[in-house]
Amino acid sequence: MLILGIESSCDDAAAAVIETSRPGVARVLSSTVANQDDIHRAYGGIVPELASRNHVITILPVVHRALESARVSLAEINGIAVTRGPGLVGSLLVGLMCAKGIAQVSGIPMVGVNHIEGHLLAPLLENEIEMPYLALVVSGGHTALFAVEDFGRYRRLGTTRDDAAGEAFDKVAKLMGLGYPGGKVIDDLARRGNRRRVKIPRARVKGAPLDFSFSGVKTAVATFLRGNAGASTAPEDLAASFQEAIVDMLIAPTLAAARQTGAATVALTGGVAANSRLRERLTAAAEDEGLRVVTPSLKYCTDNAAMIALAGGWRLLRGERDALTIDAEAGLPL
Ligand code: KG4
Ligand code: ZN
């Protein structure tokens, strides 16, 4: 089956073509993303109205490019998988309407996909992983632990009570005057910094060992920057100290969840999975516990349409299709 995936839940417009004959097993023929970082950088964060307006301009060219580089014509596509939530509603609507339009005129079956399911299954694009596995989804919008028990059976074990980890990276980068998005800048700076130079408290959620909380860390950095030591501390040291705190706070619940579920594999996914220190520390910590860590290539960690095609693929393979009346849902639950 050839599946066209379409994703536009946030600030990236993406399309992909995958070939699949078994749930969770696919060959990616193309994966195209139109990134808007340059547009939002001036505002220090994503401006939803600008995101959706730009999606309107880029979505069709992105779909065309995905088909072209896969050397596939629309007539050969057997199914369309499109993100229908969660995300920014204006952004979601652009991709969804595009998919509905194509489905309507071509008669190709379409399914709406939950964006988080895409992230959860993304590690399968390049790896064979036995279920159940544990997935840590860490991005600008989400930070959560899920047990992936089967296709369509996902159990949320823990989530953030406030900011997402990527959001904390972006907010701290903004406080430090490092621009947007902040994750990669902090990661790069931190390589040259002293991780113990600035004391950052590690927050735990009382009575909920699998949950996360990152807003206190951001406040700690803001307070530190306002104090006397702030001006005299090298940005490298502050970046390294902050990053280490975030990594500690991600790893503890992840290991606890792995012990609780008995999963043999931990899959790291979402934009923050690009973080070099998180990869390094999680791999080492997991090894100590006899766990396998799977980290998808960066292009499948960040928002992409190949993961959406895969997440819609197992349903399309079963012959399922959604009505063209399905709507975008900003808070779509998994
Ligand atoms: O998955 P993604 O592309 O978009 C969504 O949020 O869905 O993730 C983007 C987030 C941003 O917050 C960005 O700062 C963060 O991922 N990020 C990183 C790194 N690269 C991207 N955070 C830490 N270290 C990195 N190397
Ligand atoms: Zn995402």
mmCIF file with all atom_site columns, C-alpha atoms and ligand atoms in Angstrom, residues 7 9-10 115-116 119 137 139-142 270-271 301-304 307, ligand 2:
data_model
loop_
_atom_site.group_PDB
_atom_site.id
_atom_site.type_symbol
_atom_site.label_atom_id
_atom_site.label_alt_id
_atom_site.label_comp_id
_atom_site.label_asym_id
_atom_site.label_entity_id
_atom_site.label_seq_id
_atom_site.pdbx_PDB_ins_code
_atom_site.Cartn_x
_atom_site.Cartn_y
_atom_site.Cartn_z
_atom_site.occupancy
_atom_site.B_iso_or_equiv
_atom_site.pdbx_formal_charge
_atom_site.auth_seq_id
_atom_site.auth_comp_id
_atom_site.auth_asym_id
_atom_site.auth_atom_id
_atom_site.pdbx_PDB_model_num
ATOM   1  C  CA . GLU A 1 7   ? 1.075  16.944 8.806  1.00 0.00 ? 7   GLU A CA 1
ATOM   2  C  CA . SER A 1 9   ? -0.272 20.609 13.460 1.00 0.00 ? 9   SER A CA 1
ATOM   3  C  CA . CYS A 1 10  ? 2.154  23.318 14.490 1.00 0.00 ? 10  CYS A CA 1
ATOM   4  C  CA . HIS A 1 115 ? -0.182 13.603 16.172 1.00 0.00 ? 115 HIS A CA 1
ATOM   5  C  CA . ILE A 1 116 ? 1.050  11.954 19.377 1.00 0.00 ? 116 ILE A CA 1
ATOM   6  C  CA . HIS A 1 119 ? 5.498  10.435 17.538 1.00 0.00 ? 119 HIS A CA 1
ATOM   7  C  CA . VAL A 1 137 ? 7.824  11.951 23.782 1.00 0.00 ? 137 VAL A CA 1
ATOM   8  C  CA . SER A 1 139 ? 9.002  18.164 22.116 1.00 0.00 ? 139 SER A CA 1
ATOM   9  C  CA . GLY A 1 140 ? 8.112  21.833 22.210 1.00 0.00 ? 140 GLY A CA 1
ATOM   10 C  CA . GLY A 1 141 ? 4.488  20.958 22.850 1.00 0.00 ? 141 GLY A CA 1
ATOM   11 C  CA . HIS A 1 142 ? 4.597  17.640 24.703 1.00 0.00 ? 142 HIS A CA 1
ATOM   12 C  CA . GLY A 1 270 ? 10.081 14.422 19.672 1.00 0.00 ? 270 GLY A CA 1
ATOM   13 C  CA . GLY A 1 271 ? 12.299 17.432 18.912 1.00 0.00 ? 271 GLY A CA 1
ATOM   14 C  CA . CYS A 1 301 ? 12.124 12.919 15.890 1.00 0.00 ? 301 CYS A CA 1
ATOM   15 C  CA . THR A 1 302 ? 10.869 16.355 14.881 1.00 0.00 ? 302 THR A CA 1
ATOM   16 C  CA . ASP A 1 303 ? 7.477  16.838 13.266 1.00 0.00 ? 303 ASP A CA 1
ATOM   17 C  CA . ASN A 1 304 ? 7.249  14.959 9.974  1.00 0.00 ? 304 ASN A CA 1
ATOM   18 C  CA . MET A 1 307 ? 5.297  9.106  11.130 1.00 0.00 ? 307 MET A CA 1
HETATM 19 ZN ZN . ZN  B 2 .   ? 5.269  17.007 17.440 1.00 0.00 ? 2   ZN  B ZN 1
#
